[in-house]
Amino acid sequence: MLALQIKNISKKFNGFYAVKNFSLSVPEGTIYGILGPNGAGKTTTIRMIMNILVPDEGEILIFNKRMDDALKNRIGYLPEERGLYRKMKVFEVLSYFGELKGMSRKEISKKIDEWLSRIELIEWKNRKIEELSKGMQQKIQFISTILHSPDLIIFDEPFAGLDPINTNLLKDIMLELKKQGKTILYSTHLMEHAEKLSDYVALINKGEKVLDGKLSEIKAKFGKNLVLEFEGDNGFLKEIKGIKRIYNFGRYVELELKKETNPQDVLKEVVNKVKLIKFEVAEPSLNDIFIRVVGEEKNEIRKNH
Amino acid sequence: MKLGKIIKKEYLTIVKKKSFLISTLITPFIMGALIFLPVYLAQFGMETQKKIAVIDLTKELFPELVKNLDRKLKSGQPVYKLIQIKAIREDLNKIKNLLKNKVEEKEYYAYLILPEDIIKKREAEYYSKNVSDLQTIEEISEGITSSIAKLLLKKEGVEPNKVDELMKRVTLKTIKIIKGKEKKTGFLSEYFGLIFLVSLLFGLMLGYGMTIMRNILEEKNARIVEVLLSSTNPFELMMGKIIGIGSAGLTQMLIWIILGMAGFLYASYRFPKPHIMTFNFSFTMVIFFLIFFILGFFLYASIFAIVGAITNTDYEAQQLAGPITWFLIVPFIIAFMTTRNPNGIIPVIFSFIPFFAPIVMFMRISVIQPPFYEILISVITIILTIIFTIWISSKIFRIGILMYGKRPSIKELIRWVKYR
């Protein structure tokens, strides 16, 4: 069953598309990453899911229903722009947000203690928000999103501004929630965050989806890359047959091979030409895949003109 | 029931503030002082103790007189401080000269001579620089009269206790007639009493309206709105704020009314004379006050909500709130006219224009009860306008609270209202 279904939505601001003809299907119990550079349309999409913005075209279904007030209790939302009541105490803010999600008082106080302990901020329960550091506030806001055990959780840039330790803490919590059968949709502009976390990803650029699907399948589809590190001039690479594309990173190169090419043959040829330091057959990173897809698009545009 | 939760939160946030407690408690005292101080000063402030020298040639009347002239000043001291000057007939002229100088030097306010034959002739002499001080003269002559009466009764063999009981003064309990329009309050005092109540109405409507504006602005700037909207809808959010903050205002007002009533009761006990109280707290007035506060508050709150939603900084909001404040000030401009002639054409018209009606209609009602249908028209007009402004502001609110940056133009606002 699908937790979230987006059907061909578009949104224009001042005559230009922020999101164009975007579709997405998020299966229940998965972690789905929306990836793309800044300004790609991730936040606009998420705001449309939350019904904060209304799409000009298209339809969004959550658990097969259009968004309504009753559904809001089953959803947790962490907006990109963070904010808490600065003058209120930590537990007061969490209680208020919990109450607005229809939780009972008893449930709220139990959950607050549980989650504050989990993120190691339990001693801060009676402190005012303004006394907390930015990172602490971020974590408080994070748990305020999941306090009511929502079935669908939407995080807009959940890791922005967090140190690696806290980033990992939140990732762990997200994986735990998935185990409990929750569905998570999140956005990020840092592709490496998505690598181990996501079951599914959608890459979006300039308001349009460029690629989506199961992460493992996407990686398989893009084949294996050859990573070479060597001493000497890389001019010889042009002579080697069976290479589709070369990504030159200076100190090392990544080679995208044609389907029929055997990496062993390439190795043989390279060994004869330069002093090899590293030779690796690797899955392409999401970063590579994104650059590849967007790059191809650019090339095609160039060809057409 | 998310509306209830929002109301509760907004209400408690205000009521729990220290500033709320302070303003709730201090304002009535300042108001009380402003009202009662002039009255108090006019009544008692000028009166000081009067030292009066007494030459008692009867040699028996003085102690009785001291007992009889026992009226006290506010400070608890007796009004008349009587000092007995021992003298005999022969020295009288010499002493009189001495005392005359002392009166001249203001050491004594006056001196009094009680001749030996006072009981028979019933004549005494009172020397003072001011013989037109009728109250003093009246009180002293009355004091001497009853002293003589007591003395005579005692001589007749009546028990001293019995004498005091027989001669006990009758005090007049003063009761003011209000309903029968025999109110002795002057036009000016009526005017100031009214201005006081209306200022309170104005202050509360403006103050709590502005609170809503600032509250929305604050949530907008703290970027909390989006989180709230993921749990509730914009209409509920706005109404929750208006009702919650309005209830805080109502709470403050009820506290003031209770304190006001207590103050009124205290004042009528303390200053029983009818001309002291300048205006009346009557039950109907309190009800009308509440009704027009609630109506006016909803009207202006929904407008201030728009201001909060479409601006980004306090300064910007303040600027935009200025013209709205002017709407609230207009009734004051016609206040004098309204008090003079509450059924005049201008007050009547203004009491039907929704933005002025809460204050102007209340003014009219407090001066003289206008026809019931006029009050009804006024109330209905305001309610219809409230429904309209809340509808408009909820449309603008839901878009405005998520918009940052440039303030929208009127044209854009109209588009937002039309937007589905």
XYZ file of C-alpha atoms in Angstrom:
725
model
C 0.000 0.000 0.000
C 1.130 3.504 -0.682
C 1.532 5.921 2.185
C 1.842 8.856 -0.156
C 0.992 9.312 -3.774
C 1.770 12.447 -5.731
C 0.172 12.688 -9.129
C 1.521 15.158 -11.658
C 1.637 18.219 -9.476
C 2.819 21.594 -10.714
C 3.277 24.888 -8.940
C 4.133 28.200 -10.539
C 5.463 31.267 -8.764
C 5.365 34.514 -10.723
C 5.075 32.667 -13.981
C 7.889 30.199 -13.597
C 7.669 26.621 -12.460
C 8.924 25.829 -8.977
C 7.673 22.280 -9.418
C 6.659 20.864 -12.745
C 4.654 17.722 -13.427
C 6.051 15.898 -10.424
C 4.893 12.395 -9.473
C 5.962 10.152 -6.654
C 4.797 6.959 -4.966
C 5.974 6.253 -1.445
C 5.279 2.686 -0.255
C 4.354 2.208 3.386
C 7.147 1.315 5.777
C 9.975 2.741 3.704
C 12.380 5.640 3.897
C 12.132 7.816 0.832
C 14.660 10.525 0.077
C 13.983 13.493 -2.137
C 17.363 14.647 -3.312
C 18.376 17.681 -5.257
C 20.438 20.846 -5.097
C 19.265 24.011 -3.351
C 16.318 25.548 -5.119
C 15.361 22.334 -6.903
C 11.802 22.478 -5.577
C 12.070 20.069 -2.642
C 10.564 22.383 -0.036
C 7.807 23.526 -2.372
C 6.894 19.886 -2.991
C 6.844 19.119 0.713
C 4.749 22.188 1.465
C 2.257 21.012 -1.120
C 2.148 17.582 0.533
C 1.386 19.348 3.826
C -1.321 21.407 2.117
C 0.429 24.600 3.112
C 0.713 25.421 -0.555
C -1.955 24.326 -2.966
C -0.682 22.867 -6.266
C -1.841 24.568 -9.435
C -2.338 21.177 -11.027
C -2.296 17.587 -9.919
C -3.352 15.707 -6.826
C -1.773 14.439 -3.641
C -3.117 11.436 -1.732
C -2.016 10.471 1.757
C -3.143 6.987 2.794
C -5.438 7.199 -0.224
C -7.125 10.342 1.018
C -6.770 14.010 0.329
C -5.201 15.936 3.179
C -7.672 16.963 5.868
C -7.521 17.948 9.525
C -8.116 14.403 10.787
C -5.230 13.124 8.698
C -2.908 15.679 10.249
C -2.806 13.696 13.488
C -1.220 10.785 11.608
C 1.476 12.963 10.077
C 4.595 14.462 11.586
C 6.208 17.414 9.838
C 9.572 19.035 10.367
C 9.694 22.192 8.259
C 12.880 23.463 6.704
C 12.547 26.714 8.642
C 12.902 25.685 12.250
C 11.238 27.553 15.060
C 10.087 27.037 18.622
C 8.575 29.347 21.221
C 11.711 30.861 22.674
C 10.165 31.892 25.980
C 8.510 28.572 26.702
C 10.026 25.656 28.522
C 11.073 22.543 26.626
C 8.322 20.348 28.009
C 5.705 23.080 27.543
C 6.496 23.380 23.861
C 6.475 19.616 23.386
C 3.202 19.327 25.325
C 1.550 21.989 23.219
C 2.597 20.387 19.955
C 1.516 17.004 21.320
C -1.869 18.367 22.368
C -2.391 19.840 18.926
C -1.867 16.348 17.537
C -4.641 15.051 19.755
C -2.509 13.240 22.307
C -3.691 12.732 25.874
C -1.800 14.413 28.701
C -0.645 11.125 30.152
C 0.658 9.911 26.839
C 2.396 13.235 26.271
C 4.343 13.248 29.501
C 5.401 9.620 29.024
C 6.584 10.242 25.474
C 8.365 13.455 26.371
C 10.467 11.691 28.983
C 11.151 8.800 26.653
C 12.313 10.928 23.765
C 14.209 13.494 25.816
C 16.195 10.628 27.315
C 16.775 9.161 23.882
C 18.307 12.390 22.577
C 20.081 12.991 25.892
C 18.350 16.244 26.741
C 16.256 15.071 29.679
C 18.009 17.457 32.095
C 16.860 20.333 29.894
C 13.185 19.496 30.271
C 12.392 22.486 32.488
C 14.656 24.967 30.764
C 13.493 27.644 28.407
C 14.065 27.043 24.708
C 16.175 30.195 24.408
C 18.694 28.703 26.862
C 19.380 25.795 24.511
C 22.017 25.746 21.802
C 20.945 25.716 18.163
C 21.768 22.030 17.839
C 19.748 21.175 20.951
C 16.802 23.151 19.641
C 17.042 21.203 16.392
C 16.864 17.926 18.267
C 13.909 19.154 20.329
C 12.130 20.111 17.145
C 12.973 16.748 15.639
C 11.313 14.834 18.465
C 8.366 17.234 18.501
C 7.713 15.920 15.001
C 7.556 12.271 16.057
C 6.203 12.591 19.602
C 2.736 11.437 18.565
C 4.045 8.320 16.711
C 2.817 9.459 13.315
C 2.430 6.923 10.516
C 3.888 9.252 7.943
C 6.785 11.508 8.869
C 8.047 14.264 6.635
C 11.420 15.801 7.355
C 12.571 18.776 5.315
C 16.379 18.840 5.495
C 16.525 17.022 8.839
C 20.297 17.092 9.113
C 20.913 20.714 8.192
C 23.213 22.332 10.705
C 23.848 19.213 12.776
C 27.231 17.771 13.688
C 28.090 14.210 12.513
C 27.304 12.656 15.899
C 23.821 14.117 16.052
C 23.281 13.414 12.368
C 23.947 9.757 13.085
C 21.670 9.843 16.130
C 18.794 11.113 14.000
C 19.539 8.598 11.260
C 19.414 5.812 13.836
C 16.065 7.056 15.102
C 14.759 7.207 11.537
C 15.798 3.607 10.950
C 14.139 2.547 14.207
C 10.927 4.265 13.154
C 11.053 2.406 9.857
C 11.357 -0.867 11.754
C 8.183 0.072 13.605
C 6.448 0.297 10.255
C 6.439 4.104 9.903
C 6.892 5.725 6.541
C 9.470 8.481 6.256
C 9.870 11.009 3.504
C 12.758 13.379 3.795
C 14.644 15.837 1.664
C 18.295 16.703 1.532
C 20.708 18.501 -0.728
C 23.620 16.416 0.519
C 23.436 13.192 -1.459
C 25.790 11.264 0.833
C 23.162 11.455 3.601
C 20.859 9.355 1.492
C 23.266 6.528 0.685
C 22.715 4.188 3.617
C 19.433 5.582 4.857
C 17.071 5.459 1.915
C 15.135 2.580 0.447
C 13.922 4.801 -2.340
C 15.144 8.056 -3.753
C 13.886 10.648 -6.180
C 16.349 13.035 -7.730
C 14.936 16.397 -8.618
C 16.456 19.315 -10.426
C 14.944 22.659 -11.411
C 11.488 21.601 -10.323
C 11.457 18.385 -12.304
C 12.079 14.815 -11.301
C 15.039 13.413 -13.150
C 15.092 9.946 -11.650
C 13.327 7.874 -9.024
C 13.045 4.342 -7.760
C 14.558 1.824 -5.393
C 18.065 2.887 -4.485
C 19.516 -0.579 -5.095
C 17.911 -0.772 -8.527
C 19.083 2.669 -9.503
C 22.614 1.772 -8.568
C 22.431 -1.508 -10.476
C 21.075 0.287 -13.505
C 23.968 2.697 -13.532
C 26.406 -0.203 -13.443
C 29.778 -0.377 -11.892
C 32.393 2.278 -12.229
C 36.101 1.808 -12.412
C 38.060 3.989 -10.077
C 41.686 4.425 -11.070
C 44.487 6.151 -9.258
C 47.845 6.340 -10.996
C 51.001 8.318 -11.528
C 51.539 9.960 -14.845
C 49.593 11.559 -17.670
C 45.954 10.524 -18.245
C 46.084 11.165 -21.970
C 46.278 7.439 -22.658
C 42.724 6.909 -21.457
C 41.318 8.065 -24.773
C 42.983 5.119 -26.471
C 41.310 2.515 -24.318
C 38.266 0.918 -25.898
C 34.960 0.153 -24.226
C 34.737 3.271 -22.075
C 31.519 5.260 -22.187
C 32.581 8.290 -20.189
C 35.466 9.597 -18.149
C 35.018 11.587 -14.958
C 38.226 13.329 -14.181
C 38.719 14.257 -10.555
C 42.364 15.273 -10.850
C 44.104 12.842 -8.548
C 41.912 9.993 -9.722
C 39.501 9.187 -12.534
C 36.237 7.351 -12.603
C 35.435 5.413 -15.741
C 31.954 4.528 -16.779
C 32.235 1.388 -18.889
C 30.082 0.252 -21.742
C 27.859 -2.704 -20.855
C 29.906 -5.261 -22.806
C 33.276 -4.113 -21.471
C 35.111 -6.384 -19.069
C 36.945 -4.485 -16.325
C 39.745 -7.072 -16.532
C 40.556 -6.031 -20.094
C 40.767 -2.408 -19.051
C 43.090 -3.312 -16.200
C 45.438 -5.128 -18.555
C 45.721 -2.131 -20.817
C 46.167 0.390 -17.998
C 48.903 -1.573 -16.304
C 50.963 -1.346 -19.472
C 50.598 2.428 -19.744
C 51.074 3.921 -16.255
C 52.137 3.097 -12.700
C 48.873 2.081 -11.052
C 48.222 2.926 -7.381
C 44.583 1.922 -7.023
C 42.151 -0.038 -9.099
C 38.608 -0.512 -7.853
C 35.327 -1.673 -9.243
C 32.759 0.406 -7.364
C 29.063 1.292 -7.353
C 28.511 4.855 -8.457
C 27.690 7.266 -5.637
C 24.389 9.135 -5.738
C 26.416 12.232 -6.358
C 27.872 10.664 -9.514
C 24.510 9.438 -10.612
C 22.989 12.864 -10.126
C 25.780 14.593 -12.018
C 25.532 11.990 -14.714
C 21.806 12.339 -15.174
C 21.781 16.102 -15.037
C 24.883 16.275 -17.194
C 23.332 14.055 -19.863
C 20.331 16.283 -19.915
C 22.534 19.286 -20.489
C 24.344 17.521 -23.294
C 21.070 16.618 -24.910
C 19.923 20.200 -24.699
C 23.142 21.300 -26.268
C 22.762 18.770 -29.083
C 19.262 19.933 -29.858
C 20.320 23.517 -30.291
C -11.012 20.279 19.800
C -7.761 21.786 18.668
C -9.373 25.217 18.860
C -9.740 24.702 22.609
C -6.080 23.782 22.916
C -4.976 26.887 21.044
C -7.282 29.093 23.118
C -5.925 27.573 26.311
C -2.312 28.078 25.300
C -2.751 31.679 24.153
C -4.792 32.516 27.241
C -2.321 31.023 29.691
C 0.668 32.544 27.942
C -0.727 36.005 28.603
C -2.254 35.430 32.000
C 0.897 33.800 33.360
C 3.036 36.788 32.391
C 4.240 39.001 35.210
C 3.301 42.101 33.260
C -0.319 40.923 33.153
C -0.431 40.545 36.916
C 1.180 43.910 37.463
C -1.020 45.832 35.061
C -4.127 44.082 36.372
C -3.382 45.105 39.931
C -1.783 48.485 39.462
C -4.166 50.010 36.938
C -7.184 50.073 39.297
C -5.116 51.793 41.947
C -3.954 54.447 39.542
C -7.494 54.851 38.252
C -8.849 54.934 41.775
C -6.331 57.529 42.763
C -7.166 59.627 39.708
C -10.856 59.540 40.498
C -10.891 59.793 44.242
C -7.924 62.012 44.886
C -9.493 65.233 43.564
C -12.747 64.401 45.317
C -10.894 63.634 48.463
C -8.837 66.772 48.272
C -11.870 68.918 47.603
C -13.687 67.450 50.546
C -11.097 67.143 53.249
C -7.794 68.156 51.907
C -8.175 71.842 52.825
C -9.291 71.253 56.361
C -6.615 71.489 59.011
C -6.768 71.558 62.756
C -8.070 74.790 64.240
C -6.551 75.955 67.507
C -9.093 77.876 69.479
C -8.452 79.623 72.784
C -11.337 79.476 75.223
C -11.889 81.793 78.133
C -14.411 80.040 80.299
C -15.730 82.505 82.824
C -18.337 80.022 84.073
C -15.460 77.766 85.120
C -17.530 74.660 84.514
C -18.469 74.593 80.840
C -15.054 73.931 79.277
C -14.698 70.168 79.955
C -18.179 69.609 78.582
C -17.380 71.664 75.463
C -14.239 69.671 74.721
C -16.307 66.504 74.888
C -18.924 67.945 72.536
C -16.628 69.334 69.843
C -15.130 66.002 69.037
C -15.336 65.873 65.251
C -12.172 64.328 63.889
C -10.024 65.165 60.905
C -9.126 62.463 58.339
C -5.834 62.066 60.183
C -7.693 61.166 63.374
C -6.864 64.400 65.162
C -9.746 66.461 66.479
C -10.775 69.315 64.222
C -10.879 71.759 67.076
C -8.042 71.951 69.511
C -9.430 73.866 72.455
C -7.028 75.559 74.813
C -8.357 76.882 78.037
C -7.060 80.304 79.058
C -7.603 80.908 82.768
C -8.894 84.382 83.412
C -11.081 86.454 85.632
C -13.370 89.332 84.642
C -10.878 91.956 85.770
C -8.046 90.777 83.498
C -10.270 90.187 80.537
C -9.302 93.192 78.447
C -5.619 92.520 78.905
C -6.007 88.920 77.904
C -8.216 89.782 74.976
C -5.462 92.031 73.626
C -2.945 89.258 74.050
C -5.154 86.776 72.276
C -5.937 89.228 69.497
C -2.232 89.380 68.718
C -1.970 85.630 68.773
C -4.854 85.318 66.330
C -3.177 87.930 64.202
C -0.011 85.868 64.273
C -2.084 82.831 63.334
C -1.126 80.960 66.445
C -4.818 80.662 67.188
C -7.528 80.389 64.625
C -9.976 82.085 66.955
C -10.754 82.746 70.569
C -13.954 82.256 72.403
C -15.343 83.915 75.487
C -18.001 82.116 77.504
C -19.422 84.754 79.910
C -20.637 83.876 83.440
C -24.251 84.523 82.453
C -24.132 82.448 79.309
C -26.686 79.964 80.619
C -29.226 82.676 81.119
C -28.468 84.924 78.183
C -27.276 82.303 75.774
C -24.668 84.571 74.275
C -20.982 83.968 73.730
C -18.288 85.876 71.861
C -16.278 84.463 69.013
C -13.276 86.393 67.703
C -11.599 85.331 64.508
C -10.093 86.738 61.334
C -12.609 84.714 59.425
C -16.179 85.025 60.624
C -17.706 83.729 57.398
C -16.541 80.217 58.065
C -20.078 79.122 58.637
C -19.362 75.492 59.273
C -17.024 76.285 62.171
C -19.322 78.861 63.665
C -22.291 76.528 63.372
C -20.441 73.655 64.947
C -19.121 75.708 67.846
C -22.434 77.295 68.693
C -24.089 73.912 68.534
C -21.336 72.505 70.719
C -21.840 75.199 73.345
C -25.604 74.756 73.324
C -25.483 71.064 74.006
C -22.737 71.552 76.592
C -25.015 73.862 78.501
C -27.898 71.449 78.223
C -25.783 68.610 79.561
C -24.491 70.723 82.393
C -28.005 71.728 83.408
C -29.279 68.180 83.328
C -26.441 67.055 85.527
C -27.253 69.833 87.959
C -30.821 68.604 88.016
C -29.426 65.364 89.371
C -29.620 63.266 86.237
C -26.877 60.610 86.037
C -23.967 61.747 83.837
C -24.253 58.564 81.747
C -27.930 59.142 81.316
C -27.255 62.705 80.168
C -24.906 61.524 77.446
C -27.499 59.045 76.316
C -30.291 61.627 76.268
C -28.205 64.139 74.383
C -26.876 61.706 71.796
C -26.577 63.345 68.441
C -28.721 62.206 65.557
C -26.647 61.647 62.438
C -28.327 61.832 59.065
C -27.860 58.780 56.957
C -27.656 60.166 53.462
C -29.146 58.213 50.588
C -28.828 59.298 47.029
C -31.766 59.151 44.670
C -30.531 57.930 41.306
C -33.367 56.368 39.347
C -35.674 59.332 39.631
C -33.138 61.508 37.802
C -32.628 63.587 40.923
C -28.967 62.976 40.560
C -27.102 66.059 41.649
C -24.058 65.216 39.527
C -23.047 68.022 37.247
C -22.460 67.790 33.538
C -18.700 67.997 33.895
C -18.436 65.158 36.363
C -20.683 63.071 34.139
C -18.409 63.830 31.215
C -15.254 62.807 33.048
C -16.841 59.678 34.441
C -17.834 58.717 30.936
C -14.446 59.507 29.474
C -12.919 57.287 32.103
C -15.063 54.296 31.175
C -14.675 54.902 27.472
C -10.916 55.230 27.819
C -10.914 51.878 29.533
C -12.916 50.392 26.661
C -10.597 52.019 24.141
C -7.461 50.928 25.980
C -8.573 47.330 26.291
C -9.681 47.016 22.674
C -6.524 48.628 21.368
C -4.199 46.899 23.821
C -5.462 43.396 23.250
C -5.892 43.975 19.514
C -2.242 44.960 19.318
C -1.337 41.915 21.398
C -2.872 39.706 18.730
C -0.941 41.528 16.044
C 2.339 41.112 17.898
C 1.597 37.512 18.763
C 1.036 36.601 15.111
C 4.116 38.512 14.057
C 6.173 36.736 16.678
C 5.048 33.292 15.577
C 5.662 34.256 12.015
C 9.168 35.473 12.740
C 9.970 32.475 14.930
C 8.877 30.266 12.005
C 6.453 28.333 14.147
C 3.491 28.828 11.871
C 4.339 25.943 9.564
C 4.552 23.497 12.446
C 1.207 24.682 13.772
C -0.371 24.385 10.349
C 0.735 20.774 10.157
C -1.593 20.158 13.107
C -4.388 22.618 12.567
C -5.800 24.901 9.895
C -5.261 28.649 9.556
C -8.819 29.544 10.508
C -8.672 27.554 13.715
C -5.278 29.060 14.496
C -6.496 32.616 14.018
C -9.730 32.128 15.924
C -7.865 30.374 18.716
C -5.617 33.362 19.073
C -8.434 35.902 18.959
C -10.565 34.045 21.484
C -7.657 33.131 23.758
C -6.201 36.613 23.893
C -9.663 38.164 24.096
C -10.456 35.971 27.101
C -7.321 37.213 28.807
C -8.598 40.756 28.239
C -11.987 39.793 29.582
C -10.391 38.255 32.654
C -8.492 41.434 33.323
C -11.640 43.467 32.896
C -13.667 41.261 35.230
C -10.995 41.643 37.881
C -11.166 45.392 37.397
C -14.936 45.406 37.602
C -14.824 43.479 40.861
C -12.185 45.821 42.241
C -14.178 48.781 40.915
C -17.336 47.609 42.646
C -15.416 47.110 45.863
C -13.906 50.553 45.488
C -17.321 52.015 44.827
C -18.791 50.389 47.892
C -15.879 51.582 49.957
C -16.206 55.077 48.554
C -19.910 55.310 49.242
C -19.240 54.200 52.789
C -16.370 56.607 53.201
C -17.838 59.632 51.450
C -21.550 59.255 51.915
C -22.482 62.734 50.743
C -24.354 62.546 47.440
C -22.335 65.096 45.528
C -19.115 63.176 45.941
C -19.649 60.265 43.604
C -19.263 61.449 40.072
C -20.694 58.434 38.289
C -22.324 55.153 38.988
C -21.447 51.567 38.387
C -24.758 50.009 37.701
C -25.303 46.417 36.736
C -26.704 47.234 33.307
C -23.730 49.465 32.602
C -21.359 46.628 33.409
C -23.258 44.317 31.068
C -23.192 46.859 28.250
C -19.543 47.483 28.899
C -18.828 43.768 28.507
C -20.986 43.447 25.392
C -19.349 46.374 23.640
C -15.884 45.282 24.688
C -16.419 41.817 23.218
C -17.921 43.197 20.008
C -15.301 45.887 19.578
C -12.538 43.469 20.405
C -13.566 40.913 17.777
C -13.901 43.642 15.196
C -10.508 45.191 15.792
C -8.801 41.880 16.596
C -9.632 40.511 13.159
C -8.187 43.653 11.590
C -5.058 43.591 13.713
C -4.672 39.918 12.792
C -4.375 40.978 9.164
C -1.707 43.509 10.061
C 0.274 40.884 11.946
C -0.026 38.432 9.088
C 1.122 40.729 6.311
C 4.033 42.472 8.016
C 7.485 41.248 8.968
C 8.796 43.601 11.635
C 7.384 45.325 14.690
C 8.138 48.678 13.145
C 6.246 47.846 9.990
C 3.295 46.542 11.990
C 3.241 49.601 14.245
C 3.172 51.827 11.179
C 0.245 49.995 9.692
C -1.601 49.900 13.014
C -1.506 53.692 13.216
C -4.443 54.397 10.903
C -6.497 51.721 12.677
C -5.902 53.482 15.954
C -7.371 56.626 14.415
C -10.659 54.815 13.914
C -10.718 54.211 17.640
C -9.920 57.826 18.433
C -12.753 59.341 16.384
C -15.347 58.609 19.109
C -13.317 60.722 21.517
C -13.520 63.663 19.163
C -17.311 63.558 19.354
C -17.374 62.548 23.014
C -18.223 66.027 24.294
C -21.018 66.340 21.786
C -22.287 62.877 22.655
C -22.413 63.610 26.360
C -24.195 66.893 25.788
C -26.762 65.496 23.436
C -26.619 61.709 23.170
C -29.568 61.609 20.797
C -28.156 64.221 18.457
C -27.831 63.375 14.800
C -24.068 62.879 14.752
C -23.835 60.603 17.817
C -26.748 58.549 16.472
C -25.147 58.121 13.050
C -21.765 57.286 14.512
C -23.312 54.709 16.792
C -24.452 52.830 13.688
C -21.073 52.872 11.905
C -19.493 49.572 12.963
C -15.963 50.856 13.496
C -17.110 53.638 15.833
C -20.233 51.984 17.174
C -18.773 50.019 20.104
C -17.487 53.171 21.766
C -20.085 55.709 20.619
C -23.052 53.480 21.427
C -21.611 52.736 24.821
C -21.200 56.476 25.416
C -24.806 57.124 24.508
C -26.050 54.308 26.703
C -24.076 55.535 29.664
C -25.490 59.038 29.400
C -29.095 58.181 28.699
C -30.747 54.962 27.651
C -31.342 55.252 23.872
C -34.331 53.456 22.332
C -33.848 49.694 22.440
C -34.110 49.251 18.675
C -31.219 51.666 18.182
C -29.014 49.562 20.446
C -30.116 46.471 18.550
C -29.314 47.988 15.157
C -25.905 48.996 16.411
C -25.137 45.551 17.824
C -26.348 43.736 14.715
C -24.362 46.021 12.415
C -21.233 45.318 14.422
C -21.827 41.557 14.429
C -22.353 41.481 10.657
C -19.188 43.478 10.169
C -17.292 41.103 12.452
C -18.404 38.104 10.397
C -17.218 39.902 7.291
C -13.855 41.031 8.686
C -13.122 37.608 10.152
C -13.888 36.020 6.805
C -11.577 38.452 5.019
C -8.809 38.210 7.566
C -8.863 34.415 7.624
C -8.339 34.490 3.852
C -5.453 36.915 4.116
C -4.081 35.300 7.257
C -3.592 31.841 5.762
C -1.425 33.234 2.975
C 0.175 36.120 4.842
C 1.590 34.052 7.682
C 3.736 32.075 5.255
C 4.899 35.052 3.233
C 8.145 36.686 4.115
C 9.739 39.681 2.509
C 7.915 42.484 0.807
C 4.594 43.613 2.211
C 1.768 42.789 -0.177
C 0.003 45.602 -1.989
C -3.736 46.180 -1.700
C -4.098 44.599 -5.130
C -2.358 41.451 -3.953
C -4.467 41.343 -0.791
C -7.623 41.446 -2.858
C -6.253 38.566 -4.936
C -5.561 36.594 -1.745
C -9.132 37.111 -0.607
C -10.461 35.888 -3.941
C -8.085 32.940 -3.933
C -9.917 29.684 -3.252
